[in-house]
Tab-separated table of C-alpha atoms in Angstrom:
chain	number	residue	atom	x	y	z
A	1	MET	CA	-59.019	-76.495	-30.151
A	2	GLU	CA	-57.382	-72.465	-30.214
A	3	THR	CA	-58.283	-72.359	-26.831
A	4	GLU	CA	-56.574	-75.569	-25.950
A	5	SER	CA	-53.070	-74.678	-27.389
A	6	VAL	CA	-53.125	-71.155	-25.851
A	7	ALA	CA	-53.762	-72.906	-22.565
A	8	THR	CA	-51.136	-75.478	-23.419
A	9	GLN	CA	-48.529	-72.367	-24.316
A	10	ARG	CA	-49.565	-71.039	-21.035
A	11	ARG	CA	-48.132	-74.441	-18.636
A	12	GLY	CA	-44.497	-72.949	-18.403
A	13	PRO	CA	-41.229	-72.714	-19.813
A	14	PHE	CA	-40.029	-75.758	-19.562
A	15	ARG	CA	-42.686	-77.786	-20.840
A	16	GLY	CA	-40.714	-78.153	-24.096
A	17	LEU	CA	-38.012	-79.412	-22.129
A	18	ARG	CA	-39.883	-81.454	-20.213
A	19	GLU	CA	-41.689	-83.306	-23.095
A	20	ARG	CA	-38.499	-83.945	-24.756
A	21	TRP	CA	-37.369	-85.845	-21.407
A	22	ASN	CA	-40.492	-88.036	-21.402
A	23	GLY	CA	-39.725	-88.916	-25.228
A	24	LEU	CA	-36.487	-90.586	-23.932
A	25	SER	CA	-35.956	-93.979	-23.327
A	26	ARG	CA	-35.350	-94.805	-19.747
A	27	PRO	CA	-31.505	-95.658	-20.468
A	28	ALA	CA	-31.140	-92.538	-22.373
A	29	GLN	CA	-32.928	-90.753	-19.040
A	30	TRP	CA	-30.521	-92.464	-16.433
A	31	GLY	CA	-27.495	-91.753	-18.629
A	32	TRP	CA	-28.464	-87.999	-18.727
A	33	MET	CA	-29.177	-88.518	-14.664
A	34	LEU	CA	-25.742	-89.920	-14.674
A	35	ILE	CA	-24.148	-86.662	-16.224
A	36	VAL	CA	-25.655	-84.598	-13.785
A	37	VAL	CA	-24.466	-86.886	-10.708
A	38	ALA	CA	-21.077	-86.347	-12.120
A	39	ILE	CA	-21.179	-82.595	-12.117
A	40	ALA	CA	-22.693	-82.241	-8.802
A	41	TYR	CA	-20.040	-84.190	-7.515
A	42	ALA	CA	-17.348	-82.137	-9.256
A	43	MET	CA	-18.904	-78.858	-8.407
A	44	PRO	CA	-16.317	-78.047	-5.320
A	45	TYR	CA	-13.719	-77.941	-8.182
A	46	LEU	CA	-15.744	-75.194	-10.452
A	47	ASN	CA	-14.413	-72.860	-8.190
A	48	PHE	CA	-14.845	-69.643	-10.527
A	49	PHE	CA	-16.470	-66.470	-10.871
A	50	PRO	CA	-20.036	-65.763	-11.074
A	51	LEU	CA	-20.730	-69.062	-9.496
A	52	SER	CA	-18.046	-69.113	-6.835
A	53	THR	CA	-18.814	-67.496	-2.953
A	54	ALA	CA	-15.301	-66.807	-2.244
A	55	PRO	CA	-13.528	-65.025	-1.075
A	56	GLY	CA	-16.623	-63.957	1.021
A	57	ASN	CA	-17.460	-67.972	1.614
A	58	ASP	CA	-15.640	-70.866	1.232
A	59	TRP	CA	-17.035	-72.272	-1.794
A	60	PRO	CA	-17.419	-76.313	-0.593
A	61	LEU	CA	-18.410	-75.232	3.236
A	62	ALA	CA	-20.926	-73.396	0.806
A	63	LEU	CA	-21.997	-75.751	-1.295
A	64	PHE	CA	-22.509	-78.094	1.831
A	65	ALA	CA	-25.222	-75.444	2.750
A	66	MET	CA	-26.691	-75.899	-0.068
A	67	ALA	CA	-27.095	-79.816	0.063
A	68	VAL	CA	-28.594	-79.846	3.263
A	69	TYR	CA	-31.140	-77.086	2.557
A	70	ALA	CA	-31.957	-79.449	-0.396
A	71	LEU	CA	-32.022	-82.447	2.181
A	72	VAL	CA	-33.924	-80.617	4.361
A	73	ALA	CA	-36.167	-79.183	1.501
A	74	VAL	CA	-36.856	-82.934	-0.044
A	75	GLY	CA	-38.362	-84.043	3.547
A	76	LEU	CA	-40.905	-80.786	4.395
A	77	ASN	CA	-41.682	-81.553	0.273
A	78	VAL	CA	-43.184	-84.774	1.788
A	79	VAL	CA	-45.536	-82.860	4.250
A	80	VAL	CA	-46.136	-80.099	2.413
A	81	GLY	CA	-45.924	-81.539	-1.041
A	82	TYR	CA	-47.248	-85.319	-1.466
A	83	ALA	CA	-49.673	-84.693	1.774
A	84	GLY	CA	-50.560	-81.002	1.299
A	85	LEU	CA	-50.043	-80.495	5.385
A	86	LEU	CA	-48.701	-76.581	6.017
A	87	ASP	CA	-46.209	-76.977	8.804
A	88	LEU	CA	-44.461	-74.277	10.085
A	89	GLY	CA	-42.529	-75.736	12.362
A	90	TYR	CA	-40.205	-78.783	11.120
A	91	VAL	CA	-36.818	-76.764	12.302
A	92	ALA	CA	-38.054	-78.373	15.305
A	93	PHE	CA	-37.319	-81.957	13.665
A	94	PHE	CA	-33.771	-80.197	12.212
A	95	ALA	CA	-32.873	-79.396	15.967
A	96	VAL	CA	-33.412	-82.612	17.385
A	97	GLY	CA	-31.464	-84.182	14.686
A	98	SER	CA	-28.747	-82.252	15.744
A	99	TYR	CA	-28.721	-82.216	19.470
A	100	THR	CA	-29.193	-85.958	18.773
A	101	ALA	CA	-25.619	-85.975	17.242
A	102	ALA	CA	-24.339	-83.433	20.022
A	103	MET	CA	-25.786	-85.276	22.793
A	104	PHE	CA	-23.745	-88.814	21.739
A	105	THR	CA	-21.073	-87.601	20.258
A	106	SER	CA	-20.026	-84.556	22.201
A	107	PRO	CA	-17.465	-84.705	25.176
A	108	ASP	CA	-19.799	-82.156	26.554
A	109	SER	CA	-22.345	-84.166	26.937
A	110	PRO	CA	-22.380	-87.071	29.790
A	111	TYR	CA	-24.186	-89.181	28.006
A	112	LEU	CA	-23.146	-92.737	25.989
A	113	LYS	CA	-20.683	-91.836	23.600
A	114	ILE	CA	-21.384	-93.509	19.951
A	115	PRO	CA	-19.770	-93.654	16.569
A	116	TYR	CA	-20.468	-90.783	14.762
A	117	LEU	CA	-21.824	-92.406	12.026
A	118	TRP	CA	-24.375	-94.545	14.142
A	119	THR	CA	-26.013	-91.040	14.803
A	120	LEU	CA	-27.352	-90.780	10.957
A	121	PRO	CA	-30.090	-92.950	11.933
A	122	LEU	CA	-30.877	-92.471	14.998
A	123	ALA	CA	-31.821	-89.250	14.569
A	124	MET	CA	-34.251	-90.441	11.627
A	125	VAL	CA	-36.013	-92.451	14.317
A	126	ILE	CA	-35.703	-90.417	17.243
A	127	ALA	CA	-37.026	-87.617	14.701
A	128	MET	CA	-39.384	-89.882	13.430
A	129	ILE	CA	-40.561	-90.837	16.792
A	130	PHE	CA	-41.174	-87.077	17.223
A	131	GLY	CA	-43.204	-86.845	14.077
A	132	VAL	CA	-45.649	-89.295	15.565
A	133	VAL	CA	-45.755	-88.002	18.683
A	134	LEU	CA	-47.113	-84.898	16.722
A	135	GLY	CA	-49.119	-86.018	14.052
A	136	VAL	CA	-51.076	-88.269	16.557
A	137	PRO	CA	-52.892	-85.421	18.457
A	138	THR	CA	-52.301	-82.747	16.228
A	139	LEU	CA	-53.685	-84.382	12.171
A	140	ARG	CA	-56.621	-84.303	12.566
A	141	LEU	CA	-56.258	-80.014	12.388
A	142	ARG	CA	-56.763	-78.770	9.043
A	143	GLY	CA	-54.908	-75.330	7.744
A	144	ASP	CA	-54.493	-72.878	9.339
A	145	TYR	CA	-55.224	-74.459	12.657
A	146	LEU	CA	-52.578	-77.296	12.249
A	147	ALA	CA	-50.030	-74.540	10.833
A	148	ILE	CA	-50.197	-73.022	13.883
A	149	VAL	CA	-49.414	-76.334	16.086
A	150	THR	CA	-46.826	-77.027	14.276
A	151	LEU	CA	-45.557	-73.045	14.620
A	152	GLY	CA	-45.658	-73.704	18.482
A	153	PHE	CA	-44.377	-77.241	18.535
A	154	GLY	CA	-41.097	-75.500	16.898
A	155	GLU	CA	-40.589	-72.744	19.384
A	156	ILE	CA	-41.541	-75.612	21.913
A	157	VAL	CA	-38.784	-77.596	20.943
A	158	ARG	CA	-36.331	-74.457	21.252
A	159	ILE	CA	-37.656	-73.265	24.465
A	160	LEU	CA	-37.313	-77.077	25.920
A	161	ALA	CA	-33.549	-76.753	24.755
A	162	THR	CA	-33.365	-73.349	26.605
A	163	ILE	CA	-34.097	-74.767	30.068
A	164	ILE	CA	-33.524	-78.118	30.399
A	165	PRO	CA	-30.209	-78.210	31.879
A	166	ALA	CA	-29.253	-81.005	30.336
A	167	MET	CA	-29.130	-79.728	27.049
A	168	LYS	CA	-27.096	-76.767	27.664
A	169	GLY	CA	-29.227	-73.540	26.596
A	170	GLN	CA	-26.861	-71.206	24.482
A	171	VAL	CA	-23.537	-72.692	25.727
A	172	GLY	CA	-24.576	-75.695	23.883
A	173	PHE	CA	-22.305	-78.863	22.925
A	174	GLN	CA	-19.155	-78.665	21.162
A	175	ASN	CA	-16.798	-80.796	19.206
A	176	VAL	CA	-19.368	-82.798	17.837
A	177	GLY	CA	-18.218	-86.043	16.516
A	178	ARG	CA	-17.101	-86.453	12.933
A	179	PRO	CA	-16.611	-89.503	10.048
A	180	PRO	CA	-13.697	-91.194	10.743
A	181	GLY	CA	-10.665	-91.041	8.636
A	182	ASP	CA	-7.278	-88.783	8.464
A	183	GLY	CA	-5.632	-87.667	5.397
A	184	PRO	CA	-1.713	-88.138	4.548
A	185	ASN	CA	-1.099	-84.576	6.778
A	186	GLY	CA	-2.671	-86.248	9.930
A	187	ILE	CA	-5.491	-83.982	9.443
A	188	PRO	CA	-9.143	-85.332	9.569
A	189	ILE	CA	-10.693	-86.086	6.377
A	190	PHE	CA	-13.901	-84.629	7.716
A	191	ALA	CA	-12.186	-81.451	9.610
A	192	ASN	CA	-14.800	-78.273	9.937
A	193	SER	CA	-12.894	-75.972	7.849
A	194	ASN	CA	-13.223	-78.748	4.957
A	195	GLY	CA	-16.573	-78.956	3.244
A	196	THR	CA	-15.511	-80.513	0.643
A	197	PRO	CA	-16.160	-84.290	2.093
A	198	TRP	CA	-18.968	-83.447	3.592
A	199	TYR	CA	-20.501	-82.515	0.968
A	200	TRP	CA	-20.161	-85.126	-0.927
A	201	LEU	CA	-21.632	-87.226	1.981
A	202	THR	CA	-24.175	-84.803	1.739
A	203	VAL	CA	-24.833	-85.357	-2.128
A	204	THR	CA	-24.644	-89.319	-1.704
A	205	ILE	CA	-27.201	-89.209	1.186
A	206	LEU	CA	-29.614	-87.211	-1.152
A	207	ILE	CA	-29.271	-88.954	-3.887
A	208	ILE	CA	-30.014	-92.234	-1.958
A	209	ILE	CA	-33.409	-90.602	0.033
A	210	LEU	CA	-34.070	-89.101	-3.737
A	211	LEU	CA	-34.668	-92.629	-5.244
A	212	LEU	CA	-36.581	-93.839	-2.313
A	213	ALA	CA	-38.876	-90.549	-2.092
A	214	GLY	CA	-39.636	-91.544	-6.013
A	215	ASN	CA	-40.389	-94.942	-5.015
A	216	LEU	CA	-42.786	-93.929	-2.448
A	217	GLU	CA	-44.238	-91.208	-4.759
A	218	ARG	CA	-45.230	-93.911	-7.045
A	219	SER	CA	-46.408	-96.163	-4.211
A	220	ARG	CA	-49.889	-96.954	-2.546
A	221	VAL	CA	-48.681	-94.164	-0.041
A	222	GLY	CA	-47.935	-92.019	-2.576
A	223	ARG	CA	-51.475	-92.150	-4.169
A	224	ALA	CA	-53.028	-91.599	-1.254
A	225	TRP	CA	-51.181	-88.707	0.224
A	226	ILE	CA	-52.202	-86.594	-3.460
A	227	ALA	CA	-55.058	-87.325	-2.710
A	228	ILE	CA	-55.341	-86.303	0.577
A	229	ARG	CA	-53.868	-82.849	-1.110
A	230	GLU	CA	-56.352	-82.657	-3.945
A	231	ASP	CA	-59.333	-83.575	-2.077
A	232	GLU	CA	-59.053	-84.835	2.329
A	233	ASP	CA	-62.484	-85.201	2.207
A	234	ALA	CA	-63.546	-86.791	-0.887
A	235	ALA	CA	-60.279	-88.894	-0.472
A	236	GLU	CA	-62.777	-90.672	3.264
A	237	THR	CA	-64.879	-91.189	1.642
A	238	MET	CA	-63.776	-92.965	-1.517
A	239	GLY	CA	-62.078	-95.435	1.500
A	240	VAL	CA	-58.564	-93.543	1.981
A	241	PRO	CA	-57.319	-94.191	5.682
A	242	THR	CA	-56.472	-90.189	5.749
A	243	PHE	CA	-55.722	-89.850	9.595
A	244	LYS	CA	-53.285	-93.080	8.910
A	245	TYR	CA	-51.515	-91.721	5.509
A	246	LYS	CA	-51.282	-88.431	7.159
A	247	VAL	CA	-48.997	-89.150	10.262
A	248	TRP	CA	-47.324	-91.981	7.724
A	249	ALA	CA	-46.308	-88.049	5.970
A	250	PHE	CA	-44.924	-86.323	9.648
A	251	ALA	CA	-42.863	-89.662	10.361
A	252	ILE	CA	-41.273	-90.225	6.927
A	253	GLY	CA	-40.384	-86.464	6.438
A	254	ALA	CA	-39.297	-85.718	10.129
A	255	SER	CA	-36.635	-88.282	9.619
A	256	VAL	CA	-35.368	-87.032	7.076
A	257	GLY	CA	-35.249	-83.286	8.637
A	258	GLY	CA	-33.764	-85.253	11.857
A	259	LEU	CA	-31.107	-86.485	9.434
A	260	SER	CA	-30.283	-83.170	7.974
A	261	GLY	CA	-29.568	-82.172	11.339
A	262	ALA	CA	-27.378	-85.065	12.751
A	263	LEU	CA	-25.296	-83.598	9.428
A	264	PHE	CA	-25.736	-79.767	9.830
A	265	ALA	CA	-24.330	-80.628	13.597
A	266	GLY	CA	-21.724	-82.531	12.419
A	267	GLN	CA	-20.004	-79.779	9.938
A	268	VAL	CA	-20.481	-76.649	12.503
A	269	GLY	CA	-19.313	-79.034	15.002
A	270	PHE	CA	-21.568	-77.258	17.526
A	271	VAL	CA	-24.560	-77.206	18.312
A	272	ASN	CA	-26.994	-74.856	20.776
A	273	ASN	CA	-30.268	-73.054	20.773
A	274	GLN	CA	-29.857	-70.141	19.340
A	275	LYS	CA	-30.393	-72.480	15.568
A	276	PHE	CA	-33.472	-73.555	15.388
A	277	ASP	CA	-36.054	-70.099	15.275
A	278	VAL	CA	-39.247	-69.438	13.198
A	279	GLN	CA	-37.035	-67.706	10.753
A	280	THR	CA	-35.181	-70.538	9.618
A	281	SER	CA	-38.042	-72.775	9.398
A	282	ILE	CA	-39.965	-70.220	7.350
A	283	LEU	CA	-36.786	-70.138	5.110
A	284	PHE	CA	-37.009	-74.170	4.849
A	285	LEU	CA	-40.580	-73.414	3.618
A	286	ALA	CA	-39.674	-70.943	1.420
A	287	ALA	CA	-37.738	-73.363	-0.595
A	288	VAL	CA	-40.500	-76.131	-1.463
A	289	VAL	CA	-42.661	-73.316	-2.223
A	290	LEU	CA	-39.909	-71.391	-4.580
A	291	GLY	CA	-39.051	-74.414	-6.275
A	292	GLY	CA	-42.032	-75.927	-6.705
A	293	THR	CA	-44.719	-78.284	-3.876
A	294	GLY	CA	-44.862	-81.659	-4.965
A	295	ASN	CA	-41.524	-82.002	-7.016
A	296	LYS	CA	-38.503	-83.922	-5.601
A	297	VAL	CA	-36.753	-81.802	-8.403
A	298	GLY	CA	-38.154	-77.975	-7.612
A	299	ALA	CA	-37.432	-79.044	-4.037
A	300	ILE	CA	-33.827	-79.598	-4.516
A	301	LEU	CA	-33.369	-76.099	-6.622
A	302	GLY	CA	-35.361	-73.916	-4.262
A	303	GLY	CA	-33.482	-75.543	-1.148
A	304	ALA	CA	-30.379	-74.659	-2.903
A	305	ILE	CA	-31.142	-71.058	-3.974
A	306	VAL	CA	-32.529	-70.566	-0.537
A	307	ALA	CA	-29.021	-71.210	1.072
A	308	TYR	CA	-26.878	-70.088	-1.996
A	309	ILE	CA	-27.904	-66.643	-2.354
A	310	PRO	CA	-26.840	-65.171	1.796
A	311	LEU	CA	-23.930	-67.047	0.490
A	312	ARG	CA	-23.111	-65.222	-2.570
A	313	PHE	CA	-23.960	-62.159	-2.011
A	314	THR	CA	-22.761	-61.796	1.376
A	315	ALA	CA	-23.381	-57.843	1.292
A	316	VAL	CA	-27.097	-58.094	0.873
A	317	ALA	CA	-27.376	-61.277	3.529
A	318	ASP	CA	-29.220	-59.688	5.598
A	319	TYR	CA	-31.915	-58.461	4.058
A	320	LYS	CA	-32.547	-62.330	2.972
A	321	TYR	CA	-36.240	-62.401	4.278
A	322	LEU	CA	-36.873	-59.348	2.610
A	323	ILE	CA	-35.433	-60.913	-0.931
A	324	PHE	CA	-37.240	-64.686	-0.257
A	325	GLY	CA	-40.712	-62.067	0.408
A	326	VAL	CA	-40.443	-60.128	-2.366
A	327	ALA	CA	-39.404	-62.891	-4.637
A	328	LEU	CA	-42.007	-65.528	-3.357
A	329	VAL	CA	-45.187	-62.620	-4.568
A	330	ILE	CA	-43.766	-62.495	-7.467
A	331	LEU	CA	-43.180	-65.723	-8.088
A	332	MET	CA	-47.385	-66.671	-6.768
A	333	ILE	CA	-48.211	-63.680	-9.019
A	334	TYR	CA	-46.321	-64.981	-12.414
A	335	ARG	CA	-45.558	-68.975	-11.430
A	336	SER	CA	-47.970	-70.073	-8.562
A	337	GLN	CA	-46.971	-73.716	-8.474
A	338	GLY	CA	-43.063	-72.709	-8.296
A	339	LEU	CA	-40.048	-72.861	-11.031
A	340	ILE	CA	-40.771	-76.485	-11.020
A	341	PRO	CA	-44.380	-77.373	-10.730
A	342	ALA	CA	-45.112	-80.953	-9.532
A	343	LYS	CA	-46.381	-83.447	-12.742
A	344	MET	CA	-49.642	-84.780	-12.978
A	345	ARG	CA	-48.759	-88.322	-13.715
A	346	LEU	CA	-51.617	-89.791	-12.685
A	347	MET	CA	-54.151	-87.852	-14.320
A	348	ALA	CA	-52.076	-88.229	-17.823
A	349	TYR	CA	-52.125	-91.908	-17.164
A	350	SER	CA	-55.595	-92.515	-16.371
A	351	ARG	CA	-56.296	-90.644	-19.489
A	352	LYS	CA	-54.301	-92.608	-21.401
A	353	ALA	CA	-55.560	-95.664	-20.076
A	354	VAL	CA	-59.157	-95.292	-20.708
A	355	GLU	CA	-58.336	-94.149	-24.140
A	356	TRP	CA	-56.551	-97.132	-24.500
A	357	VAL	CA	-59.839	-99.386	-23.181
A	358	ALA	CA	-62.256	-97.433	-24.736
A	359	PRO	CA	-60.955	-95.492	-27.573
A	360	PRO	CA	-63.232	-92.270	-28.668
A	361	LYS	CA	-66.147	-92.482	-31.208
A	362	THR	CA	-65.905	-91.412	-33.985
A	363	PRO	CA	-68.906	-88.838	-34.194
A	364	ARG	CA	-71.937	-89.878	-36.672
A	365	GLY	CA	-71.706	-88.427	-39.690
A	366	ALA	CA	-67.970	-88.144	-39.728
A	367	GLU	CA	-65.047	-90.402	-40.836
A	368	PRO	CA	-62.755	-92.695	-39.387
A	369	PRO	CA	-59.118	-90.945	-39.655
A	370	GLY	CA	-56.798	-92.186	-42.471
A	371	ALA	CA	-60.568	-92.943	-44.331
A	372	PRO	CA	-60.470	-91.709	-47.980
A	373	ALA	CA	-62.392	-88.544	-49.087
A	374	PRO	CA	-65.687	-88.826	-50.639
A	375	ARG	CA	-65.440	-88.666	-54.665
A	376	THR	CA	-67.659	-85.316	-56.335
A	377	GLU	CA	-69.575	-86.073	-59.099
A	378	GLY	CA	-66.917	-85.186	-61.652
A	379	GLY	CA	-64.602	-88.393	-60.228
A	380	ALA	CA	-62.372	-85.735	-57.989
A	381	ALA	CA	-61.406	-86.255	-54.504
């Protein structure tokens, strides 16, 4: 019993908070979540020291960058956290979404022009197709081999953006489209310099993606992903079509990456081949590992931190890769599962089900709980 209690105490500083959260009723949990959502929408107005990134960087624009990175981390978490597939080229799907928004809205593009909001689902579909194209021939690989292939795929997309004339290389696309609407002064609501509406739009999309990802995690697909992550051979032996579900993970994760890329292109208003390098892909992966692989809330936290620190401390922005490298090393030593590790709900629920169906038997010679203590010869208990 002493060993068990020590192990329980070492599970992390958030254990007590998590237990209190799990002890709340469902309406109470939704009430607290609504408070958190309200705070998230109010963040552009919480522009004060030490939270704000001003004057070095505009605070609402910094919030938009944090929301985009959080959305990217949620999408990559489907691939890395749920299915356990190491993807080092996730920036390719981010690039596909950005170029989709640019090529269908920018006046520099000769292609058909459509409203910007239509490019968001279109970017998801095109990025999903790219995810399937990458996944079908490569997902029979595992581990380091899969990581190298995905890394190469990310570089291929960047090189294609350089050598294909229609993608304009370093020149890129200017005046990428934005959502409609003008303010009372005639200035567009979604102007490139106005980060608040862009942040609100991204947070709204992030909440929707989180709800969908949560339902997916609890579905048969989510359970299959967890089985593949824990032991792919055992999952396949038990009848799980591992290849199909891995392709699904790549496709769904790619669609979220494409969506975040389209949002990024709309706010920046300019897309070229210099924004989608290997370093950016490594930052995406660092966000998932830092927050906690397999946990949606951890992915959001990790993505926000990765975007926030270089913008908050502009003087050390050039050393961001060194900072996150050291942080990850320290994290792996003291908290290898990330800031907010994934909860093993399936194991907990299965244990409760076994106890409910077959309650533990009382050892021979031991009295069941609640039984009266035996009396001694003197009649005292």
